[in-house]
Coordinates of C-alpha atoms in Angstrom, one line a residue:
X1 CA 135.7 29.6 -15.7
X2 CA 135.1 31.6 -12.9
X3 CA 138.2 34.4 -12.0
X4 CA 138.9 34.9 -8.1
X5 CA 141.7 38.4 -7.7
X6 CA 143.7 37.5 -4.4
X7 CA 145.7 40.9 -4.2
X8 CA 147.1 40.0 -0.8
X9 CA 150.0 37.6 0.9
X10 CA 147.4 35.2 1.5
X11 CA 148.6 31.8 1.8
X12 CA 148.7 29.6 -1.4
X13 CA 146.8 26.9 0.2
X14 CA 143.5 29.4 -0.6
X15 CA 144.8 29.7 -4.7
X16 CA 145.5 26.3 -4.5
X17 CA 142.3 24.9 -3.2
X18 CA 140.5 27.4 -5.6
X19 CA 142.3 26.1 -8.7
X20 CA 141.4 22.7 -7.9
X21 CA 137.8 23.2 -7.9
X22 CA 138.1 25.0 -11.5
X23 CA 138.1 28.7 -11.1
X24 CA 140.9 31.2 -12.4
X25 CA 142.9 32.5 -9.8
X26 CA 145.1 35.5 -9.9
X27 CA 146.9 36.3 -7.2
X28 CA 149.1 39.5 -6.6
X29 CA 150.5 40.9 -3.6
X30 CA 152.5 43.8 -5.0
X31 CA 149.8 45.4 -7.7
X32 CA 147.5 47.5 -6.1
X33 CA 144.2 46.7 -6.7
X34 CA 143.1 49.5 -8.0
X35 CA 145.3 48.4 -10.8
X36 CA 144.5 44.6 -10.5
X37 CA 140.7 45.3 -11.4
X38 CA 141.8 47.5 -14.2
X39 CA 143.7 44.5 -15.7
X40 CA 140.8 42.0 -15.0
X41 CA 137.5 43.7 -14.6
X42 CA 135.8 39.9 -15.1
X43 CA 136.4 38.9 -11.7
X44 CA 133.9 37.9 -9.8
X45 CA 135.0 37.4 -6.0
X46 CA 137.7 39.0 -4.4
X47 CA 139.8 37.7 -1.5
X48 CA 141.6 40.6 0.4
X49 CA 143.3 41.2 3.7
X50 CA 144.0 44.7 4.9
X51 CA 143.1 46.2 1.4
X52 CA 140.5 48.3 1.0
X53 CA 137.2 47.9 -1.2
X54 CA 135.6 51.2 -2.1
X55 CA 132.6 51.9 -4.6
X56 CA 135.1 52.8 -6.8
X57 CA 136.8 49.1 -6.9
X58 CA 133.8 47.5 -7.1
X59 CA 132.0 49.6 -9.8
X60 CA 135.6 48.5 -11.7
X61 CA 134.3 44.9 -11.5
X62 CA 131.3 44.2 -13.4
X63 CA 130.7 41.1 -12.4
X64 CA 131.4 41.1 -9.4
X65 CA 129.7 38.6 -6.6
X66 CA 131.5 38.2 -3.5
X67 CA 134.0 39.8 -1.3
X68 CA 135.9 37.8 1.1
X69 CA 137.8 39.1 4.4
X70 CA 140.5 36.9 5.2
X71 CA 139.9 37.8 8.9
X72 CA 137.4 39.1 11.1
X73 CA 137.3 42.6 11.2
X74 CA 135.8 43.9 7.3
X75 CA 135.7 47.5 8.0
X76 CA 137.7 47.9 5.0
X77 CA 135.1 47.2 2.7
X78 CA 132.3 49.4 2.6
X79 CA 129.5 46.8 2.8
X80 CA 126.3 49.0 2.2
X81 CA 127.5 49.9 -1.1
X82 CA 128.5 46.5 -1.6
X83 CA 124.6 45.4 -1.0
X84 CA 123.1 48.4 -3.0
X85 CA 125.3 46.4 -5.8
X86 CA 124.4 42.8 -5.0
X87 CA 127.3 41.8 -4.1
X88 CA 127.8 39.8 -0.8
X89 CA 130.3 40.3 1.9
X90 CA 131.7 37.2 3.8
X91 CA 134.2 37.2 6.7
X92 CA 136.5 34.3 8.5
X93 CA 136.0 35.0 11.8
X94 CA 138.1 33.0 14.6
X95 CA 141.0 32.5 12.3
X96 CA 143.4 34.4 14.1
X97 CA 142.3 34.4 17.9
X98 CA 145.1 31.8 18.6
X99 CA 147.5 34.2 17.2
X100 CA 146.3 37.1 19.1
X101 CA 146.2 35.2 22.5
X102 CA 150.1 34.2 22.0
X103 CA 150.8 37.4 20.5
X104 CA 149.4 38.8 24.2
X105 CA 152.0 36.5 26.3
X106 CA 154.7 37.5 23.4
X107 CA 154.5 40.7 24.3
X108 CA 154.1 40.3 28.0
X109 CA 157.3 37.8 28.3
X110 CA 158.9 40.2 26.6
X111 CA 158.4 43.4 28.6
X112 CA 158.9 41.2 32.1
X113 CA 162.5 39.9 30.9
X114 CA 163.8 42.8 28.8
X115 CA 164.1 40.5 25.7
X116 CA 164.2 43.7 23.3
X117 CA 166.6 45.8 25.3
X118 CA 168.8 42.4 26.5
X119 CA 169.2 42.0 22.7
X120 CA 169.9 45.1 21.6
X121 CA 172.7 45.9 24.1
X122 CA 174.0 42.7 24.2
X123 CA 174.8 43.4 20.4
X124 CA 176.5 46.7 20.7
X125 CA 178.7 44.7 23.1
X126 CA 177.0 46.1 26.4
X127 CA 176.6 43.6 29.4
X128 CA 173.2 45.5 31.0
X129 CA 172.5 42.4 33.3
X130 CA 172.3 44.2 36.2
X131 CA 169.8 46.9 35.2
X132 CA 167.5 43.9 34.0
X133 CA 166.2 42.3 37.1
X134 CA 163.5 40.4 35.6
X135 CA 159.3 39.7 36.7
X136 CA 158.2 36.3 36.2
X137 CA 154.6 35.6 34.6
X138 CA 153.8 32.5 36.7
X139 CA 151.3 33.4 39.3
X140 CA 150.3 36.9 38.7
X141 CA 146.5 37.8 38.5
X142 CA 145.8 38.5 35.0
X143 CA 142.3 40.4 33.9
X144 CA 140.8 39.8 30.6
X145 CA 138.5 42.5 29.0
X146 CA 135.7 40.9 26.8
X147 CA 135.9 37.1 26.7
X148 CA 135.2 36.6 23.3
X149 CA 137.2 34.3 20.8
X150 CA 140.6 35.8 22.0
X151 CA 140.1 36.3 25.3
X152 CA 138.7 32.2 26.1
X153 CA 141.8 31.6 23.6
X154 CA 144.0 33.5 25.7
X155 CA 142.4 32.2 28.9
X156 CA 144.0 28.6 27.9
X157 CA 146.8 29.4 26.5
X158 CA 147.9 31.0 30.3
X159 CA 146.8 27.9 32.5
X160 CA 150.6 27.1 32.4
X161 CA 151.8 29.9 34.2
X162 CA 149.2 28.9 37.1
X163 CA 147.3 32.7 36.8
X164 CA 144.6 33.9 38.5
X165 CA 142.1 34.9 35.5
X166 CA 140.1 37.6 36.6
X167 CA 137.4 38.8 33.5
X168 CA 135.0 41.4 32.7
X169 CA 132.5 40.8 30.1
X170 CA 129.2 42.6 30.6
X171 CA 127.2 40.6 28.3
X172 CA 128.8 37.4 29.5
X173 CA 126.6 35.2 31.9
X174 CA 128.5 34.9 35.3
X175 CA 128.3 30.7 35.6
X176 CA 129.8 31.0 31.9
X177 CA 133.1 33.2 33.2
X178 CA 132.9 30.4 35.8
X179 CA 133.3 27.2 33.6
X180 CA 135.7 28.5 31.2
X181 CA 138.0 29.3 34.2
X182 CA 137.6 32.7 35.0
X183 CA 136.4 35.1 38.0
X184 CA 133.6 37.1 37.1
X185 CA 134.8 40.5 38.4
X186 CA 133.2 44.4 37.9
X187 CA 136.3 46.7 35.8
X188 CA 136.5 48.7 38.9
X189 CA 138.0 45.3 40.6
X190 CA 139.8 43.9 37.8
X191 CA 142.0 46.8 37.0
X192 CA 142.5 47.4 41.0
X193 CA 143.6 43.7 41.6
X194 CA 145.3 43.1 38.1
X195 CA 149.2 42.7 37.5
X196 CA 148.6 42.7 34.2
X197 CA 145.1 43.9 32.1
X198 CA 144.7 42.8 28.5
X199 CA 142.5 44.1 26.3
X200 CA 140.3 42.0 23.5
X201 CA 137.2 44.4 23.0
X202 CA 135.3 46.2 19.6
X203 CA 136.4 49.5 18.9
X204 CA 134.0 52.4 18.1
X205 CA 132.0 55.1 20.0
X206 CA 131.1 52.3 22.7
X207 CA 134.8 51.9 23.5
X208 CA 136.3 55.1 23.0
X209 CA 138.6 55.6 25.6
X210 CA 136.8 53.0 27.8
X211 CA 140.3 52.6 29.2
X212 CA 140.8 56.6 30.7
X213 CA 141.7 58.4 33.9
X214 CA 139.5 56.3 36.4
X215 CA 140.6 52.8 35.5
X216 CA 143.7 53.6 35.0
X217 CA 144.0 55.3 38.3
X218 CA 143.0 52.1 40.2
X219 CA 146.0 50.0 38.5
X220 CA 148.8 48.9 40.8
X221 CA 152.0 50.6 40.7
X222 CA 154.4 48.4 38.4
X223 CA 150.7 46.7 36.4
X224 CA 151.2 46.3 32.9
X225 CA 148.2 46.8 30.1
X226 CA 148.3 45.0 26.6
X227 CA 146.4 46.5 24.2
X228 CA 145.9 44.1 20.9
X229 CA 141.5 45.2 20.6
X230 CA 141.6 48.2 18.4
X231 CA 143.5 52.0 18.7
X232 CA 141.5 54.2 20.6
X233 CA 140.1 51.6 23.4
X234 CA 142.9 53.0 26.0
X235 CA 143.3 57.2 26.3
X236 CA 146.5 57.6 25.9
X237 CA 146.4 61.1 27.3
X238 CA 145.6 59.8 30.2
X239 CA 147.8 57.5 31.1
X240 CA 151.1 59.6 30.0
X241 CA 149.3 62.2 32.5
X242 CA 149.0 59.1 35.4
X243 CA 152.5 58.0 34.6
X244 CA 153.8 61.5 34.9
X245 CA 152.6 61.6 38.6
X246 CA 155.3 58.8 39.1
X247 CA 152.8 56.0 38.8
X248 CA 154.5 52.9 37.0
X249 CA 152.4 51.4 34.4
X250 CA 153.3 49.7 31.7
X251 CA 151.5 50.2 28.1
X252 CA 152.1 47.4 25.8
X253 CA 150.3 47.9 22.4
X254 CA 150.0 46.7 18.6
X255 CA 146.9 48.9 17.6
X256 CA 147.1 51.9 15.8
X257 CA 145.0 54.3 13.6
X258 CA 146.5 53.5 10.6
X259 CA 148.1 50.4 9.4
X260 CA 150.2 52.1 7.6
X261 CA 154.0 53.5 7.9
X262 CA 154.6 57.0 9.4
X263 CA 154.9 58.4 13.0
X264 CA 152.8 56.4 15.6
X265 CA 150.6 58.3 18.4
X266 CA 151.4 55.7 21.0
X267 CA 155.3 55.8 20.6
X268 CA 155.6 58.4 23.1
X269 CA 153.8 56.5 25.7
X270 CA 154.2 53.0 24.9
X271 CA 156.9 50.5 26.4
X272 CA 156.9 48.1 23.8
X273 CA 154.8 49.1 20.3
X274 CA 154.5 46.7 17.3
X275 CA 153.1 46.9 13.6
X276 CA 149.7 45.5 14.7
X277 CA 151.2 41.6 14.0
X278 CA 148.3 39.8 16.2
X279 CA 146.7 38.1 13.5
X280 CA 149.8 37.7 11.5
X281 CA 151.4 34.0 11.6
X282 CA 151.4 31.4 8.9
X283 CA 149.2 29.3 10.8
X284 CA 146.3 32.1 11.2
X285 CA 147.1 33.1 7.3
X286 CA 146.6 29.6 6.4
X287 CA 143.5 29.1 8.5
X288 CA 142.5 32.5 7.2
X289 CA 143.2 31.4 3.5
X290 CA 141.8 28.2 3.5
X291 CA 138.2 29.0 5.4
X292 CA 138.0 31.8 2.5
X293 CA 138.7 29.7 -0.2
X294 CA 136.2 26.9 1.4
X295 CA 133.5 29.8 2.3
X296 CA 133.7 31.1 -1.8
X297 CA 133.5 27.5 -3.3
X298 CA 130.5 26.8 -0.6
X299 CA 128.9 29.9 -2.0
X300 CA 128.7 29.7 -6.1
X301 CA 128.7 25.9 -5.9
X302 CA 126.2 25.2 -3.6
X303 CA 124.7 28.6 -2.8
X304 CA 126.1 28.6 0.5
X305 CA 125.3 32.8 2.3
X306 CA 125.8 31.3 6.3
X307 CA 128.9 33.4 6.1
X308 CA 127.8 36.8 4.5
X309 CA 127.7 39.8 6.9
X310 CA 125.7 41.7 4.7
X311 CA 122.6 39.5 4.0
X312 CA 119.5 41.0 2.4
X313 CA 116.3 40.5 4.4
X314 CA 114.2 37.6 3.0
X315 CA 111.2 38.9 0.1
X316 CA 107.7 40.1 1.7
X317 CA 109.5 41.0 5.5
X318 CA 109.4 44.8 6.2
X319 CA 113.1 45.6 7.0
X320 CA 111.5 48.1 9.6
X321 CA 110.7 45.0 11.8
X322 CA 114.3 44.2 12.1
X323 CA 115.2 48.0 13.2
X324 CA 112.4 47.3 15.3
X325 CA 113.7 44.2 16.9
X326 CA 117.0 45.5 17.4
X327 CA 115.7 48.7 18.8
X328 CA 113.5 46.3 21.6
X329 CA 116.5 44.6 22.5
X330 CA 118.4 47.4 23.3
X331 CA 115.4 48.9 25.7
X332 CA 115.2 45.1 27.1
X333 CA 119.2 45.7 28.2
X334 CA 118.8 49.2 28.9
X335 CA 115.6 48.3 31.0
X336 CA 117.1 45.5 33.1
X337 CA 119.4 47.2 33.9
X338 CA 122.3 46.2 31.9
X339 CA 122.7 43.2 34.1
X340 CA 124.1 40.1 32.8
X341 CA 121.6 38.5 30.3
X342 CA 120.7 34.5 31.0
X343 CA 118.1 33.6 28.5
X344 CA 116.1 35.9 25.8
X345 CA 112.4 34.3 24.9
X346 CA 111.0 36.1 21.9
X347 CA 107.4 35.9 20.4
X348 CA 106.7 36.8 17.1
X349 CA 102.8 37.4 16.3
X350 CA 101.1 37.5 12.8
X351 CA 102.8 36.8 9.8
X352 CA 106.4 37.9 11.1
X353 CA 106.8 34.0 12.7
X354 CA 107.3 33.2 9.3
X355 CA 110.7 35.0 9.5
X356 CA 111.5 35.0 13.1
X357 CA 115.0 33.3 12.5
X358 CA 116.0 36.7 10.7
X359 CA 115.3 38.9 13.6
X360 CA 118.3 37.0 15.6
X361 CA 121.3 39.2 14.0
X362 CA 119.3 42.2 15.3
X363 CA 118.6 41.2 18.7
X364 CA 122.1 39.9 19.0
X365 CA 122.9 43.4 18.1
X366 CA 120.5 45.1 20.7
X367 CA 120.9 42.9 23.7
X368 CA 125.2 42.6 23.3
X369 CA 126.2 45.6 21.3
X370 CA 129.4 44.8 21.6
X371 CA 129.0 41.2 19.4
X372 CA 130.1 41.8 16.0
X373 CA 127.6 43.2 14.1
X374 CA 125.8 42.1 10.5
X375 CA 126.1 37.9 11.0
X376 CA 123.7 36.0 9.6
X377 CA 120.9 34.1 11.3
X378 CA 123.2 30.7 12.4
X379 CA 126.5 32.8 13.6
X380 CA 124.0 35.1 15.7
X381 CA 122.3 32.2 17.3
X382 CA 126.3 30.7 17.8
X383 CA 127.2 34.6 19.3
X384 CA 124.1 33.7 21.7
X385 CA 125.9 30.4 23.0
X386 CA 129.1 31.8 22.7
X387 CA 128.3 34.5 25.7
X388 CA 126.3 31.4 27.8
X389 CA 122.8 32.9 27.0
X390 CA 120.1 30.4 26.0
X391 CA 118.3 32.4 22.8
X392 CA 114.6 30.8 21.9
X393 CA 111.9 31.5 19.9
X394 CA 108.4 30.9 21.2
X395 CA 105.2 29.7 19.3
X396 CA 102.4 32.4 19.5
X397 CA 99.1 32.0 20.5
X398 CA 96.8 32.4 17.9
X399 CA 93.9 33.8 19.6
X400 CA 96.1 36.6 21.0
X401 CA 95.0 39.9 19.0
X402 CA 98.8 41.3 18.3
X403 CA 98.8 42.0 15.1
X404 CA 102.8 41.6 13.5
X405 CA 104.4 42.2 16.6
X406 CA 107.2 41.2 18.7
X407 CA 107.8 40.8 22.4
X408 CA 111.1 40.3 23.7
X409 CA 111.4 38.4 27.4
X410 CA 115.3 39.1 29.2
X411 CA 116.4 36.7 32.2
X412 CA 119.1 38.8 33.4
X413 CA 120.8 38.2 36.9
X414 CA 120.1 40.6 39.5
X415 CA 122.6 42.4 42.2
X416 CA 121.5 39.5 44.2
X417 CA 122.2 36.3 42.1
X418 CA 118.3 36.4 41.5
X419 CA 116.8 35.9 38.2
X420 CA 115.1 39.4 37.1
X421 CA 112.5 39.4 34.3
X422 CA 112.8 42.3 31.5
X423 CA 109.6 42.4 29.4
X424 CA 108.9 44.6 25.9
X425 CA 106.9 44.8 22.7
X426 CA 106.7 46.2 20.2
X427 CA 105.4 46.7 16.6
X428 CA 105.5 48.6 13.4
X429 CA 103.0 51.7 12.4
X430 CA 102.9 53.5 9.4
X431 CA 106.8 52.7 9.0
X432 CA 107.5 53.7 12.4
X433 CA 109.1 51.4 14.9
X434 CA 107.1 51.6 18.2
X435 CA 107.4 49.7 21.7
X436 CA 103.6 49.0 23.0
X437 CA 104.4 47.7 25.9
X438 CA 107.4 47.8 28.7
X439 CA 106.6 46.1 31.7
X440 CA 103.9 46.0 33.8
X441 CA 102.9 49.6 31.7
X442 CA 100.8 48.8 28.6
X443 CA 99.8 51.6 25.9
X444 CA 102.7 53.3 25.3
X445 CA 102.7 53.1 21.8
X446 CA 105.9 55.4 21.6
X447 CA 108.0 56.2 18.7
X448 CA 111.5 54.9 19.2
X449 CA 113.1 57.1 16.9
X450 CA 115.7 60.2 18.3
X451 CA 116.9 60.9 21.7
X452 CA 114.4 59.5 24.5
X453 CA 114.5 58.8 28.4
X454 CA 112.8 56.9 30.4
X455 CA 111.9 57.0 34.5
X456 CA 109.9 54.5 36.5
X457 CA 108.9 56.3 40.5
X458 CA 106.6 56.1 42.7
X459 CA 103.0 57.6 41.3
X460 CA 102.4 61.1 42.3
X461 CA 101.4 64.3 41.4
X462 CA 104.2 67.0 40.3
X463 CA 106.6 64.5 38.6
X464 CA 106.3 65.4 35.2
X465 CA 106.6 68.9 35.7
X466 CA 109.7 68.5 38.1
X467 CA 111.3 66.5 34.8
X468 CA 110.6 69.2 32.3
X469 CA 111.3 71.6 34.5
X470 CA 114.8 70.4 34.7
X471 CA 114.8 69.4 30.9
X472 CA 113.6 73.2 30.3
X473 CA 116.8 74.6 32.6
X474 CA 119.2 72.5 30.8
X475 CA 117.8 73.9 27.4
X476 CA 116.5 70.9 26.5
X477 CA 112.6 70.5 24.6
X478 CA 110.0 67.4 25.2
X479 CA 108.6 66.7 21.6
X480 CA 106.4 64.1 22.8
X481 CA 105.4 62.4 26.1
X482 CA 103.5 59.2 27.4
X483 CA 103.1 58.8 31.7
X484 CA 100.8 54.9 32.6
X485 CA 100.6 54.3 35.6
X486 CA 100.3 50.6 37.0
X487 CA 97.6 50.4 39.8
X488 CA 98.6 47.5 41.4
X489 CA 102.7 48.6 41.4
X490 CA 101.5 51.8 42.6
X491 CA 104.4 53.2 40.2
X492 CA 104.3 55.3 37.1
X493 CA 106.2 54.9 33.9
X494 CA 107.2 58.3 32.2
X495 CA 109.0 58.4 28.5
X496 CA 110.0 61.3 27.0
X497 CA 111.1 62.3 24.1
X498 CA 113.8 65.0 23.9
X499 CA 114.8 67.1 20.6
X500 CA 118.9 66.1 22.0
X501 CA 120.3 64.0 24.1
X502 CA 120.6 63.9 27.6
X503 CA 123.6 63.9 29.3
X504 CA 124.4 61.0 31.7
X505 CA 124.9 63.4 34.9
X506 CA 121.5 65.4 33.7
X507 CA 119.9 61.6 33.8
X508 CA 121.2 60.9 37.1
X509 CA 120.0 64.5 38.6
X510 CA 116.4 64.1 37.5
X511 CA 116.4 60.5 38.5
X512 CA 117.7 61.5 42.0
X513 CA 115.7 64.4 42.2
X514 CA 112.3 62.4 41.6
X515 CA 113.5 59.6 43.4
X516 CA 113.3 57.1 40.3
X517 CA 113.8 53.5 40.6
X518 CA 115.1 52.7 37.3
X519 CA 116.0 55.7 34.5
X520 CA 117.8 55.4 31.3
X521 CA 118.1 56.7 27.9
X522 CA 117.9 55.4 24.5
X523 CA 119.2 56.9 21.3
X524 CA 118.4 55.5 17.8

């Protein structure tokens, strides 16, 4: 009999569920489970909440198989490790986006009518009526960063209150905002026209202090934020120094750096701060608990993986095609500009069609790096629909002489409304992921490893050296350049790679001083 450790308040339905289909369950919310493992090192799946997995836990279970996240987020478990060991990682996302989205209008009802203060003065016999003129809800223009799960939850769960839903979702497809019932809007007008601004995006480096001094500026005297995405996402430095101007904003948050007790960063700026309870309602538990239990019996009696996040690339398929894959999608993106993406057409040439439904998670991960990361080959191609973007794999021609390599085709939407065509390849050398191809400008055959830039201008002499000539003032070194020029466009292409990064404002001087029409850098 197979033993399952639950060392969690996860709801009984998942122990329940589990012990009907014959496996030992031992479930334990108040041991840790550094001492649970110690006490039954024959487990072989673990079902966990909040707790942490660490090498050390699972090198304490011997026979250990499968982790399970009862939830979305699984950076508590330290998945590489897990797949140097075998073992799989699975998560439940969606369980709890209904809970977040009421947990949003919770919060917000109860900042507008004073339910926390009303109560609390009310019970030390205080009447405080008159010093809690309320703000209704109805009718006020609510914008919705990232329109994921949560956010298209929360988007539903307002049509009562008769909104206007303005969102922002750069990797979202503007006719999809459209049909789920929202404006597509740029930040710059969402947190300008906003009464209120929730937040439902990733954290990490891509969305550290997204929310700083120049959003935060444009808010409207009396706006309220909600922050229920991740601690870090709003800089809170910030907007204690806008608020001290006199500005009136309202900071409603449940995130936090540590789920943990002790003193809390945000308590001296926040109105209304709670012990990150989005996700935590029966409901959500027992949708959380039951997926988890359904996902572990899927997987050791029918050899079920569609849910692990931590897959192990197919036998005889080089895994530096898939950094190479997610590498192209990235340039793609970075290359159309970072415009909305509508459809992505990929080709892959010589024996890598074999495995062409692998590459998905890593494209996903290149062309919307802010969709969750390490899903397998089905949820990827669901994450595609999900953000309206229609994801296809070609058949390649076989008298085309590519060898294994991969070309990547981004329908993005222009400034205009116009379709705009973003067009890269790419293939493996030696080990080393290259892009062939980009554009119009073939025989590039760069390597897309480190820190590199890339211009597109007019073709004339002197532009090189005005770019390392900058580069050179700024204390920066060129490792390795490549400059085709397209005779029909009349333009030039010119990547360079740089032994560091280059600044944003650098990018924008040398793109302005060499009157570029497209510039970017990439960093791998």
């Amino acid at each position: 009999m197979k033993k399952v450790l639950i060392p969690t308040k996860l709801a009984g339905v998942a122990a329940s569920m589990l012990q009907t289909a014959g496996y030992e369950v031992v479930q334990d919310a108040d041991t840790p489970l550094a001492e649970q493992v110690k006490q039954h090192p024959d487990a072989v799946a673990v079902i966990v909440r909040s707790e942490k997995v660490t090498p050390e836990i699972m090198d304490s279970l011997s026979s250990l198989k499968l982790v399970i996240r009862a939830g979305a987020g699984y950076d508590n478990i330290d998945i590489v490790y897990a797949r140097k060991k075998d073992i799989d990682v699975m998560n439940t996302p969606g369980a709890n986006s209904n809970a977040v989205a009421e947990e949003v209008i919770a919060m917000v009802l109860a900042h507008f009518r004073h339910i926390v203060q009303g109560d609390l003065t009310t019970r030390q016999g205080l009447w405080e009526k008159k010093n809690m003129m309320g703000t209704e809800l109805t009718r006020k223009t609510v914008g919705i960063v990232g329109l994921g799960n949560i956010g298209r939850s929360l988007v539903k769960r307002l049509q009562g209150f008769e909104p206007t839903l303005l969102g922002y979702d750069h990797f979202l497809a503007k006719q999809r905002a459209l049909i789920i019932g929202v404006t597509p809007v740029s930040l710059e007008e969402l947190f300008s026209q906003s009464d209120i601004v929730t937040l439902h995006v990733p954290g990490g480096p891509a969305t550290k202090n997204m929310v700083g001094k120049e959003f935060l500026s444009l808010m409207k005297d009396g706006s309220v934020i909600v922050n229920c995405s991740r601690y870090g996402v709003v800089d809170e430095e910030a907007l204690a120094a806008i608020r001290a101007t006199g500005k009136k904003i309202a900071y409603l948050t449940d995130v936090h750096p540590q789920d943990a007790p002790g003193d809390k960063p945000s308590a001296a700026v926040a109105d209304l701060i709670l012990p990150h309870l989005g996700a935590n309602t029966k409901e959500a538990n027992l949708t959380a608990a039951r997926r988890s239990a359904e996902q572990l019996i899927a997987y050791f009696d029918e050899g079920d993986t569609s849910c692990v996040v931590n897959a192990e690339f197919p036998s005889g398929l080089n895994p530096a095609h898939l950094r190479l894959s997610m590498m192209l999608g990235t340039l793609a993106r970075k290359a159309g500009g970072e415009q909305a993406i509508r459809r992505i057409d990929c080709t892959f040439y010589g024996d890598l069609k074999l495995f062409r439904k692998w590459f998905t998670p890593h494209i996903l991960e290149g062309a919307l790096p802010n969709a969750e990361k390490g899903l397998m080959p089905a949820a990827a191609d669901q994450s595609f629909k999900e953000h309206g973007i229609v994801f296809k794999a070609r058949e390649p021609k076989d008298d085309v002489p590519y060898g294994d390599s991969i070309t990547l085709d981004f329908m993005t939407e222009g400034h205009g409304g116009e379709s705009v065509c973003t067009s890269v390849r790419g293939l493996v050398a030696e080990g080393v992921p290259m892009v062939s191809r980009l554009g119009n400008f073939n025989g590039l055959y760069f390597d897309l490893r480190g820190h590199s830039i890339f211009f597109r201008y007019a073709d004339r002499p002197g532009v090189i050296a005005c770019i390392a000539s900058v580069l050179s003032d700024n204390g920066i070194n060129i490792d390795n350049i490549v400059a085709p020029g397209d005779s029909v466009s009349g333009e030039a292409l010119a990547v360079l790679k740089t032994n560091k990064p280059v600044a944003d404002d650098l990018l924008k001087m040398i793109a302005s001083a060499i009157e570029a029409r497209m510039a970017f850098s990439v960093d791998f």
